[in-house]
mmCIF file of C-alpha atoms in Angstrom:
data_model
loop_
_atom_site.group_PDB
_atom_site.id
_atom_site.type_symbol
_atom_site.label_atom_id
_atom_site.label_comp_id
_atom_site.label_asym_id
_atom_site.label_seq_id
_atom_site.Cartn_x
_atom_site.Cartn_y
_atom_site.Cartn_z
ATOM 1 C CA MET C 151 -5.711 16.749 3.758
ATOM 2 C CA GLY C 152 -4.249 13.950 1.681
ATOM 3 C CA THR C 153 -1.806 13.122 -1.089
ATOM 4 C CA PRO C 154 -2.056 9.816 -3.046
ATOM 5 C CA GLU C 155 -4.832 8.281 -5.134
ATOM 6 C CA PHE C 156 -6.464 6.821 -2.011
ATOM 7 C CA ALA C 157 -6.988 10.347 -0.690
ATOM 8 C CA ALA C 158 -8.129 11.628 -4.084
ATOM 9 C CA THR C 159 -10.877 9.014 -4.179
ATOM 10 C CA VAL C 160 -12.032 10.051 -0.712
ATOM 11 C CA LEU C 161 -11.972 13.715 -1.756
ATOM 12 C CA ARG C 162 -14.012 12.908 -4.855
ATOM 13 C CA HIS C 163 -16.769 11.420 -2.688
ATOM 14 C CA VAL C 164 -16.772 14.495 -0.456
ATOM 15 C CA LEU C 165 -16.981 16.840 -3.441
ATOM 16 C CA GLU C 166 -19.947 14.909 -4.806
ATOM 17 C CA SER C 167 -21.857 15.318 -1.549
ATOM 18 C CA ASP C 168 -24.392 18.149 -1.346
ATOM 19 C CA ASP C 169 -23.940 18.350 2.412
ATOM 20 C CA VAL C 170 -20.276 19.359 2.450
ATOM 21 C CA THR C 171 -18.410 22.449 1.272
ATOM 22 C CA VAL C 172 -14.660 22.035 0.812
ATOM 23 C CA ALA C 173 -12.938 25.285 1.774
ATOM 24 C CA ALA C 174 -9.382 24.273 0.894
ATOM 25 C CA VAL C 175 -7.179 21.291 0.179
ATOM 26 C CA TYR C 176 -3.843 20.520 1.809
ATOM 27 C CA THR C 177 -1.437 18.057 0.233
ATOM 28 C CA GLN C 178 2.257 17.177 0.341
ATOM 29 C CA PRO C 179 4.696 19.403 -1.580
ATOM 30 C CA ASP C 180 5.481 18.310 -5.134
ATOM 31 C CA ARG C 181 8.380 15.851 -5.160
ATOM 32 C CA PRO C 182 10.719 14.852 -8.003
ATOM 33 C CA CYS C 183 9.918 11.358 -9.217
ATOM 34 C CA GLY C 184 10.876 8.912 -11.953
ATOM 35 C CA ARG C 185 14.202 8.582 -13.716
ATOM 36 C CA GLY C 186 14.018 12.159 -14.954
ATOM 37 C CA LYS C 187 13.346 13.456 -11.429
ATOM 38 C CA LYS C 188 10.594 15.690 -12.751
ATOM 39 C CA CYS C 189 7.937 17.034 -10.425
ATOM 40 C CA ARG C 190 4.512 15.586 -11.074
ATOM 41 C CA LEU C 191 1.231 16.710 -9.575
ATOM 42 C CA GLY C 192 -0.089 14.391 -6.886
ATOM 43 C CA PRO C 193 -3.588 12.939 -7.399
ATOM 44 C CA VAL C 194 -5.153 15.126 -4.692
ATOM 45 C CA LYS C 195 -3.590 18.325 -6.012
ATOM 46 C CA GLU C 196 -4.606 17.490 -9.558
ATOM 47 C CA LEU C 197 -8.229 16.895 -8.544
ATOM 48 C CA ALA C 198 -8.341 20.029 -6.392
ATOM 49 C CA LEU C 199 -7.038 22.216 -9.199
ATOM 50 C CA GLU C 200 -9.562 20.708 -11.614
ATOM 51 C CA ARG C 201 -12.328 21.726 -9.222
ATOM 52 C CA GLY C 202 -10.895 25.204 -8.651
ATOM 53 C CA LEU C 203 -10.139 24.671 -4.978
ATOM 54 C CA PRO C 204 -7.402 26.495 -3.050
ATOM 55 C CA VAL C 205 -4.393 24.202 -2.632
ATOM 56 C CA HIS C 206 -1.757 24.529 0.089
ATOM 57 C CA GLN C 207 1.421 22.449 0.333
ATOM 58 C CA PRO C 208 3.302 23.329 3.521
ATOM 59 C CA GLU C 209 6.545 21.530 4.265
ATOM 60 C CA THR C 210 5.636 21.541 7.944
ATOM 61 C CA PHE C 211 3.085 22.874 10.402
ATOM 62 C CA LYS C 212 5.744 23.893 12.905
ATOM 63 C CA ASP C 213 5.440 27.403 11.492
ATOM 64 C CA PRO C 214 2.674 29.205 13.429
ATOM 65 C CA GLY C 215 1.875 31.104 10.248
ATOM 66 C CA GLU C 216 0.784 27.887 8.532
ATOM 67 C CA VAL C 217 -1.508 27.021 11.425
ATOM 68 C CA ALA C 218 -2.949 30.537 11.324
ATOM 69 C CA ARG C 219 -3.599 30.257 7.586
ATOM 70 C CA LEU C 220 -5.486 27.003 8.158
ATOM 71 C CA ALA C 221 -7.457 28.503 11.043
ATOM 72 C CA ALA C 222 -8.488 31.441 8.851
ATOM 73 C CA TYR C 223 -10.749 29.079 6.902
ATOM 74 C CA LYS C 224 -12.694 28.447 10.139
ATOM 75 C CA PRO C 225 -13.393 24.804 9.277
ATOM 76 C CA ASP C 226 -16.025 22.805 11.112
ATOM 77 C CA VAL C 227 -14.212 19.580 10.302
ATOM 78 C CA LEU C 228 -10.667 18.688 9.284
ATOM 79 C CA ILE C 229 -10.593 15.570 7.083
ATOM 80 C CA VAL C 230 -7.338 13.628 6.756
ATOM 81 C CA ALA C 231 -6.727 10.634 4.476
ATOM 82 C CA ALA C 232 -3.217 9.361 3.736
ATOM 83 C CA TYR C 233 -1.689 12.807 4.145
ATOM 84 C CA GLY C 234 1.768 11.523 4.978
ATOM 85 C CA MET C 235 2.542 14.140 7.606
ATOM 86 C CA ILE C 236 2.249 14.082 11.396
ATOM 87 C CA LEU C 237 -0.085 16.860 12.506
ATOM 88 C CA PRO C 238 0.680 18.726 15.749
ATOM 89 C CA GLN C 239 -1.987 19.349 18.357
ATOM 90 C CA ALA C 240 -2.261 22.976 17.241
ATOM 91 C CA VAL C 241 -3.610 21.771 13.883
ATOM 92 C CA LEU C 242 -5.941 19.214 15.447
ATOM 93 C CA ASP C 243 -7.419 21.996 17.585
ATOM 94 C CA VAL C 244 -8.367 24.149 14.564
ATOM 95 C CA PRO C 245 -11.758 22.649 13.544
ATOM 96 C CA THR C 246 -14.780 23.654 15.607
ATOM 97 C CA ALA C 247 -16.266 20.146 15.512
ATOM 98 C CA MET C 248 -13.406 17.668 15.210
ATOM 99 C CA PRO C 249 -10.481 16.438 13.105
ATOM 100 C CA ILE C 250 -11.435 13.215 11.298
ATOM 101 C CA ASN C 251 -9.190 10.557 9.782
ATOM 102 C CA VAL C 252 -10.044 7.887 7.211
ATOM 103 C CA HIS C 253 -7.840 4.867 7.999
ATOM 104 C CA ALA C 254 -7.599 1.733 5.847
ATOM 105 C CA SER C 255 -7.856 -0.906 8.555
ATOM 106 C CA LEU C 256 -10.175 -2.157 11.259
ATOM 107 C CA LEU C 257 -8.591 -0.316 14.148
ATOM 108 C CA PRO C 258 -7.018 -0.982 16.551
ATOM 109 C CA ALA C 259 -5.431 -3.451 14.118
ATOM 110 C CA TRP C 260 -2.715 -2.103 11.846
ATOM 111 C CA ARG C 261 -2.143 1.414 13.048
ATOM 112 C CA GLY C 262 0.437 3.190 10.927
ATOM 113 C CA ALA C 263 1.617 3.889 7.407
ATOM 114 C CA ALA C 264 1.050 0.559 5.615
ATOM 115 C CA PRO C 265 -2.126 -1.081 6.947
ATOM 116 C CA ILE C 266 -3.153 -2.619 3.626
ATOM 117 C CA GLU C 267 0.201 -4.214 2.827
ATOM 118 C CA ARG C 268 0.625 -5.536 6.368
ATOM 119 C CA ALA C 269 -2.837 -7.078 6.415
ATOM 120 C CA VAL C 270 -2.243 -8.890 3.118
ATOM 121 C CA ALA C 271 1.255 -10.059 4.073
ATOM 122 C CA ALA C 272 -0.097 -11.436 7.349
ATOM 123 C CA GLY C 273 -2.694 -13.477 5.495
ATOM 124 C CA ASP C 274 -5.656 -11.615 7.001
ATOM 125 C CA THR C 275 -9.024 -12.518 5.523
ATOM 126 C CA MET C 276 -10.784 -9.330 6.613
ATOM 127 C CA THR C 277 -9.929 -5.643 6.491
ATOM 128 C CA GLY C 278 -11.958 -2.455 6.291
ATOM 129 C CA VAL C 279 -12.003 1.256 6.970
ATOM 130 C CA THR C 280 -12.252 3.173 10.208
ATOM 131 C CA ILE C 281 -13.437 6.755 10.554
ATOM 132 C CA MET C 282 -11.984 8.148 13.763
ATOM 133 C CA ARG C 283 -11.526 11.351 15.677
ATOM 134 C CA MET C 284 -7.871 12.268 15.516
ATOM 135 C CA VAL C 285 -5.640 12.633 18.557
ATOM 136 C CA ALA C 286 -1.929 13.367 18.785
ATOM 137 C CA ALA C 287 -0.991 9.679 19.154
ATOM 138 C CA LEU C 288 -0.687 7.665 15.934
ATOM 139 C CA ASP C 289 -4.098 6.358 14.799
ATOM 140 C CA ALA C 290 -5.171 6.075 18.429
ATOM 141 C CA GLY C 291 -8.289 8.247 18.444
ATOM 142 C CA PRO C 292 -11.810 7.092 19.298
ATOM 143 C CA MET C 293 -13.655 5.398 16.451
ATOM 144 C CA ILE C 294 -16.791 6.839 14.869
ATOM 145 C CA MET C 295 -17.631 4.255 12.193
ATOM 146 C CA GLN C 296 -16.190 1.068 10.727
ATOM 147 C CA ARG C 297 -17.022 -0.970 7.658
ATOM 148 C CA VAL C 298 -15.641 -4.421 6.867
ATOM 149 C CA LEU C 299 -14.219 -5.644 3.557
ATOM 150 C CA ALA C 300 -13.297 -9.267 2.880
ATOM 151 C CA ILE C 301 -9.824 -10.011 1.530
ATOM 152 C CA GLY C 302 -9.900 -12.586 -1.257
ATOM 153 C CA GLN C 303 -7.090 -15.125 -1.401
ATOM 154 C CA ASN C 304 -5.801 -13.559 -4.615
ATOM 155 C CA ASP C 305 -6.428 -9.891 -3.784
ATOM 156 C CA THR C 306 -3.380 -7.647 -4.040
ATOM 157 C CA ALA C 307 -2.653 -4.551 -1.982
ATOM 158 C CA GLY C 308 -3.342 -2.438 -5.050
ATOM 159 C CA MET C 309 -6.754 -3.996 -5.603
ATOM 160 C CA LEU C 310 -7.717 -3.551 -1.962
ATOM 161 C CA ARG C 311 -6.455 0.025 -1.862
ATOM 162 C CA ALA C 312 -8.876 1.024 -4.607
ATOM 163 C CA GLU C 313 -11.790 -0.757 -2.923
ATOM 164 C CA LEU C 314 -10.988 0.655 0.510
ATOM 165 C CA ALA C 315 -10.650 4.188 -0.829
ATOM 166 C CA ASP C 316 -14.107 3.978 -2.375
ATOM 167 C CA LEU C 317 -15.549 2.420 0.768
ATOM 168 C CA GLY C 318 -13.822 4.996 2.956
ATOM 169 C CA GLY C 319 -15.195 7.874 0.914
ATOM 170 C CA ARG C 320 -18.749 6.570 1.144
ATOM 171 C CA VAL C 321 -18.547 5.912 4.877
ATOM 172 C CA LEU C 322 -16.990 9.336 5.481
ATOM 173 C CA VAL C 323 -19.835 11.120 3.687
ATOM 174 C CA HIS C 324 -22.341 9.173 5.793
ATOM 175 C CA CYS C 325 -20.425 10.168 8.923
ATOM 176 C CA LEU C 326 -20.406 13.844 7.931
ATOM 177 C CA LYS C 327 -24.154 13.800 7.338
ATOM 178 C CA ARG C 328 -24.720 12.425 10.833
ATOM 179 C CA LEU C 329 -22.325 14.941 12.323
ATOM 180 C CA ARG C 330 -24.157 17.780 10.620
ATOM 181 C CA VAL C 331 -27.501 16.926 12.244
ATOM 182 C CA GLY C 332 -26.149 15.940 15.628
ATOM 183 C CA SER C 333 -23.409 14.111 17.469
ATOM 184 C CA VAL C 334 -21.681 10.909 16.416
ATOM 185 C CA PRO C 335 -20.736 7.980 18.668
ATOM 186 C CA LEU C 336 -17.136 7.770 19.821
ATOM 187 C CA VAL C 337 -15.809 4.329 20.765
ATOM 188 C CA GLU C 338 -12.398 4.060 22.377
ATOM 189 C CA GLN C 339 -9.963 1.557 20.864
ATOM 190 C CA ASP C 340 -9.062 -1.575 22.812
ATOM 191 C CA PRO C 341 -5.373 -1.120 23.715
ATOM 192 C CA THR C 342 -4.893 -4.892 24.108
ATOM 193 C CA LYS C 343 -5.641 -5.463 20.410
ATOM 194 C CA VAL C 344 -3.304 -2.874 18.908
ATOM 195 C CA THR C 345 -0.983 -3.927 16.085
ATOM 196 C CA TYR C 346 1.256 -1.668 14.029
ATOM 197 C CA ALA C 347 1.773 -1.354 10.282
ATOM 198 C CA LYS C 348 5.156 0.259 9.869
ATOM 199 C CA LYS C 349 6.193 1.701 6.533
ATOM 200 C CA ILE C 350 7.229 -0.891 3.959
ATOM 201 C CA GLU C 351 10.961 -1.018 3.292
ATOM 202 C CA LYS C 352 11.903 -2.105 -0.217
ATOM 203 C CA SER C 353 14.177 -4.805 1.190
ATOM 204 C CA GLU C 354 11.091 -6.468 2.684
ATOM 205 C CA ALA C 355 9.896 -7.239 -0.834
ATOM 206 C CA PHE C 356 12.701 -9.785 -1.319
ATOM 207 C CA ILE C 357 11.194 -13.264 -1.704
ATOM 208 C CA ASP C 358 12.571 -15.890 0.667
ATOM 209 C CA TRP C 359 11.825 -19.189 -1.067
ATOM 210 C CA SER C 360 12.622 -21.128 2.114
ATOM 211 C CA ARG C 361 9.272 -19.947 3.490
ATOM 212 C CA PRO C 362 6.006 -21.870 2.959
ATOM 213 C CA ALA C 363 4.376 -21.245 -0.416
ATOM 214 C CA ALA C 364 1.325 -19.616 1.187
ATOM 215 C CA GLU C 365 3.575 -17.036 2.875
ATOM 216 C CA VAL C 366 5.330 -16.347 -0.420
ATOM 217 C CA HIS C 367 1.941 -15.851 -2.080
ATOM 218 C CA ASN C 368 0.887 -13.388 0.623
ATOM 219 C CA LEU C 369 4.142 -11.442 0.335
ATOM 220 C CA ILE C 370 3.864 -11.118 -3.438
ATOM 221 C CA ARG C 371 0.242 -9.962 -3.150
ATOM 222 C CA ALA C 372 1.188 -7.438 -0.466
ATOM 223 C CA MET C 373 3.972 -5.947 -2.580
ATOM 224 C CA THR C 374 1.874 -5.657 -5.756
ATOM 225 C CA PRO C 375 1.951 -3.265 -7.506
ATOM 226 C CA HIS C 376 4.506 -1.401 -5.394
ATOM 227 C CA PRO C 377 7.337 -1.919 -4.663
ATOM 228 C CA GLY C 378 7.032 -5.333 -6.342
ATOM 229 C CA ALA C 379 8.178 -8.606 -4.751
ATOM 230 C CA PHE C 380 11.478 -9.688 -6.258
ATOM 231 C CA PHE C 381 14.120 -12.388 -6.357
ATOM 232 C CA PHE C 382 17.511 -12.820 -7.999
ATOM 233 C CA TRP C 383 18.456 -15.408 -10.590
ATOM 234 C CA GLN C 384 21.967 -16.044 -11.836
ATOM 235 C CA GLN C 385 22.293 -17.518 -15.327
ATOM 236 C CA ALA C 386 25.914 -18.525 -14.817
ATOM 237 C CA PRO C 387 28.554 -18.168 -12.068
ATOM 238 C CA ASP C 388 30.462 -15.567 -14.082
ATOM 239 C CA LYS C 389 27.394 -13.423 -14.770
ATOM 240 C CA PRO C 390 25.721 -10.877 -12.471
ATOM 241 C CA ALA C 391 22.493 -11.866 -10.769
ATOM 242 C CA LEU C 392 19.339 -10.678 -12.501
ATOM 243 C CA ARG C 393 16.721 -8.941 -10.377
ATOM 244 C CA ILE C 394 13.238 -10.216 -11.234
ATOM 245 C CA ILE C 395 9.855 -8.979 -10.007
ATOM 246 C CA ALA C 396 7.232 -11.700 -9.605
ATOM 247 C CA HIS C 397 3.551 -11.113 -10.240
ATOM 248 C CA PRO C 398 1.064 -12.941 -7.997
ATOM 249 C CA GLY C 399 0.390 -16.537 -8.966
ATOM 250 C CA LYS C 400 -0.795 -19.553 -7.030
ATOM 251 C CA VAL C 401 0.352 -22.372 -4.793
ATOM 252 C CA GLY C 402 0.925 -25.500 -6.838
ATOM 253 C CA CYS C 403 1.700 -29.130 -6.097
ATOM 254 C CA PRO C 404 3.601 -30.388 -3.030
ATOM 255 C CA LEU C 405 7.380 -30.057 -3.152
ATOM 256 C CA PRO C 406 9.012 -32.830 -5.226
ATOM 257 C CA PRO C 407 11.341 -35.046 -3.131
ATOM 258 C CA ASP C 408 14.485 -33.967 -4.968
ATOM 259 C CA ALA C 409 13.714 -30.226 -5.029
ATOM 260 C CA CYS C 410 15.212 -27.583 -2.763
ATOM 261 C CA PRO C 411 13.722 -24.160 -1.935
ATOM 262 C CA GLY C 412 14.645 -21.736 -4.697
ATOM 263 C CA ASP C 413 14.978 -24.340 -7.438
ATOM 264 C CA ILE C 414 13.394 -23.298 -10.722
ATOM 265 C CA LEU C 415 11.505 -26.398 -11.799
ATOM 266 C CA GLY C 416 10.556 -25.202 -15.262
ATOM 267 C CA ILE C 417 7.110 -24.447 -16.667
ATOM 268 C CA MET C 418 4.004 -25.950 -15.072
ATOM 269 C CA ASP C 419 0.502 -25.059 -16.201
ATOM 270 C CA CYS C 420 1.915 -22.099 -18.173
ATOM 271 C CA HIS C 421 3.521 -20.764 -14.976
ATOM 272 C CA LEU C 422 7.130 -20.489 -13.842
ATOM 273 C CA ALA C 423 7.464 -23.085 -11.075
ATOM 274 C CA ILE C 424 9.772 -22.329 -8.139
ATOM 275 C CA ALA C 425 10.236 -24.565 -5.119
ATOM 276 C CA CYS C 426 9.315 -23.221 -1.676
ATOM 277 C CA ALA C 427 9.631 -24.880 1.739
ATOM 278 C CA ASP C 428 6.561 -27.076 1.370
ATOM 279 C CA ALA C 429 5.196 -26.693 -2.142
ATOM 280 C CA VAL C 430 5.763 -25.300 -5.599
ATOM 281 C CA TYR C 431 4.811 -21.686 -6.283
ATOM 282 C CA LEU C 432 3.542 -20.901 -9.772
ATOM 283 C CA ILE C 433 4.223 -17.456 -11.253
ATOM 284 C CA PRO C 434 2.361 -16.376 -14.415
ATOM 285 C CA THR C 435 4.353 -13.224 -15.198
ATOM 286 C CA VAL C 436 7.760 -11.818 -14.315
ATOM 287 C CA VAL C 437 9.520 -8.520 -14.916
ATOM 288 C CA PRO C 438 13.298 -8.852 -15.376
ATOM 289 C CA ALA C 439 15.198 -5.689 -14.467
ATOM 290 C CA GLY C 440 15.009 -3.144 -17.265
ATOM 291 C CA LYS C 441 12.491 -5.190 -19.235
ATOM 292 C CA ARG C 442 8.760 -5.196 -19.784
ATOM 293 C CA PRO C 443 6.540 -7.813 -18.115
ATOM 294 C CA MET C 444 6.737 -11.197 -19.816
ATOM 295 C CA ASP C 445 4.783 -14.383 -19.318
ATOM 296 C CA ALA C 446 6.436 -17.473 -17.897
ATOM 297 C CA LYS C 447 6.918 -19.176 -21.253
ATOM 298 C CA ALA C 448 8.585 -16.117 -22.762
ATOM 299 C CA PHE C 449 10.911 -15.882 -19.775
ATOM 300 C CA SER C 450 11.768 -19.567 -20.045
ATOM 301 C CA CYS C 451 12.576 -19.295 -23.742
ATOM 302 C CA GLY C 452 14.511 -16.060 -23.402
ATOM 303 C CA TYR C 453 16.448 -16.798 -20.233
ATOM 304 C CA LEU C 454 16.242 -20.379 -18.992
ATOM 305 C CA GLY C 455 16.654 -21.730 -22.520
ATOM 306 C CA LYS C 456 20.011 -19.964 -22.825
ATOM 307 C CA CYS C 457 21.524 -21.708 -19.825
ATOM 308 C CA GLY C 458 24.677 -23.683 -20.438
ATOM 309 C CA ASP C 459 25.427 -27.066 -18.938
ATOM 310 C CA ASP C 460 27.023 -25.470 -15.885
ATOM 311 C CA ALA C 461 24.342 -22.827 -15.305
ATOM 312 C CA THR C 462 22.509 -22.908 -12.028
ATOM 313 C CA MET C 463 18.762 -23.389 -12.171
ATOM 314 C CA ALA C 464 18.167 -21.951 -8.746
ATOM 315 C CA VAL C 465 17.446 -18.455 -7.584
ATOM 316 C CA CYS C 466 20.005 -16.766 -5.397
ATOM 317 C CA GLY C 467 20.016 -14.539 -2.361
ATOM 318 C CA LEU C 468 20.660 -10.837 -2.163
ATOM 319 C CA PRO C 469 23.990 -10.070 -3.872
ATOM 320 C CA GLU C 470 26.636 -8.591 -1.627
ATOM 321 C CA ALA C 471 26.442 -4.799 -1.391
ATOM 322 C CA ASP C 472 23.263 -4.894 -3.459
ATOM 323 C CA ASP C 473 20.761 -2.130 -2.923
ATOM 324 C CA PRO C 474 17.319 -3.736 -3.258
ATOM 325 C CA ALA C 475 15.802 -0.297 -3.849
#
């Protein structure tokens, strides 16, 4: 059971194992996406169809008929990875051995929907995957296996997601092999060390330049590639603010004495330099709304170079009534 690319990578590892037979695949219903609102196959569904596997996409498991259809497969194990749906106890009771979840954090840290983004935004230096037995409570089941992955200072959530999916798939296959020949250890989570990773709201991706540069760096990394950390820049008082997505860069020199947070200080080391609370943050690439990514020099020539004498050279806050989505 899974939906995005993370789950597809895990499924690919399972399919490549000689010790496991996949009876069926469950994934979220197809949803309209993009500007054209066209339905596109999710990564898990696409992979399952390529391999000729039965695919089911229930809207909910509140229907007893859906639970009965799942039970008809008589699974030994139920594997869940980024499914995106809360499973009732009736579903968790279906497998004869146990329901297993692949979670992208070192539980009990970062239970919830966005463990990777939250870990990066918090400045964590370590993450990992946890294979656990599922219970009704959110990510609270006893742990079977964990593997650690270091977070580099320039790693983005997207980079880590790919690495953790691969690691999770490999650890899961190892877990299933052990389960097949005998029991697996179950270690209860320490309730005093629980933290939660709630779903990322797009408004959280707004860059607050009054924060320390290291925090800004962590936020941008956490929001890359999706939804994209952004700020607003206003070329002139009579013009609308331009929404700009910032790609991850680096912390630069200490804040100049005459600079204020949000000031655009020009180009430094081929990067767009913006003042933060304590230092300058250097951005290599930006994406103005409706445009393709452009490097800092191109942005400076195309936008900053057009500023009149009265144009502000500072970023601005969220426009009134603006929808950051």
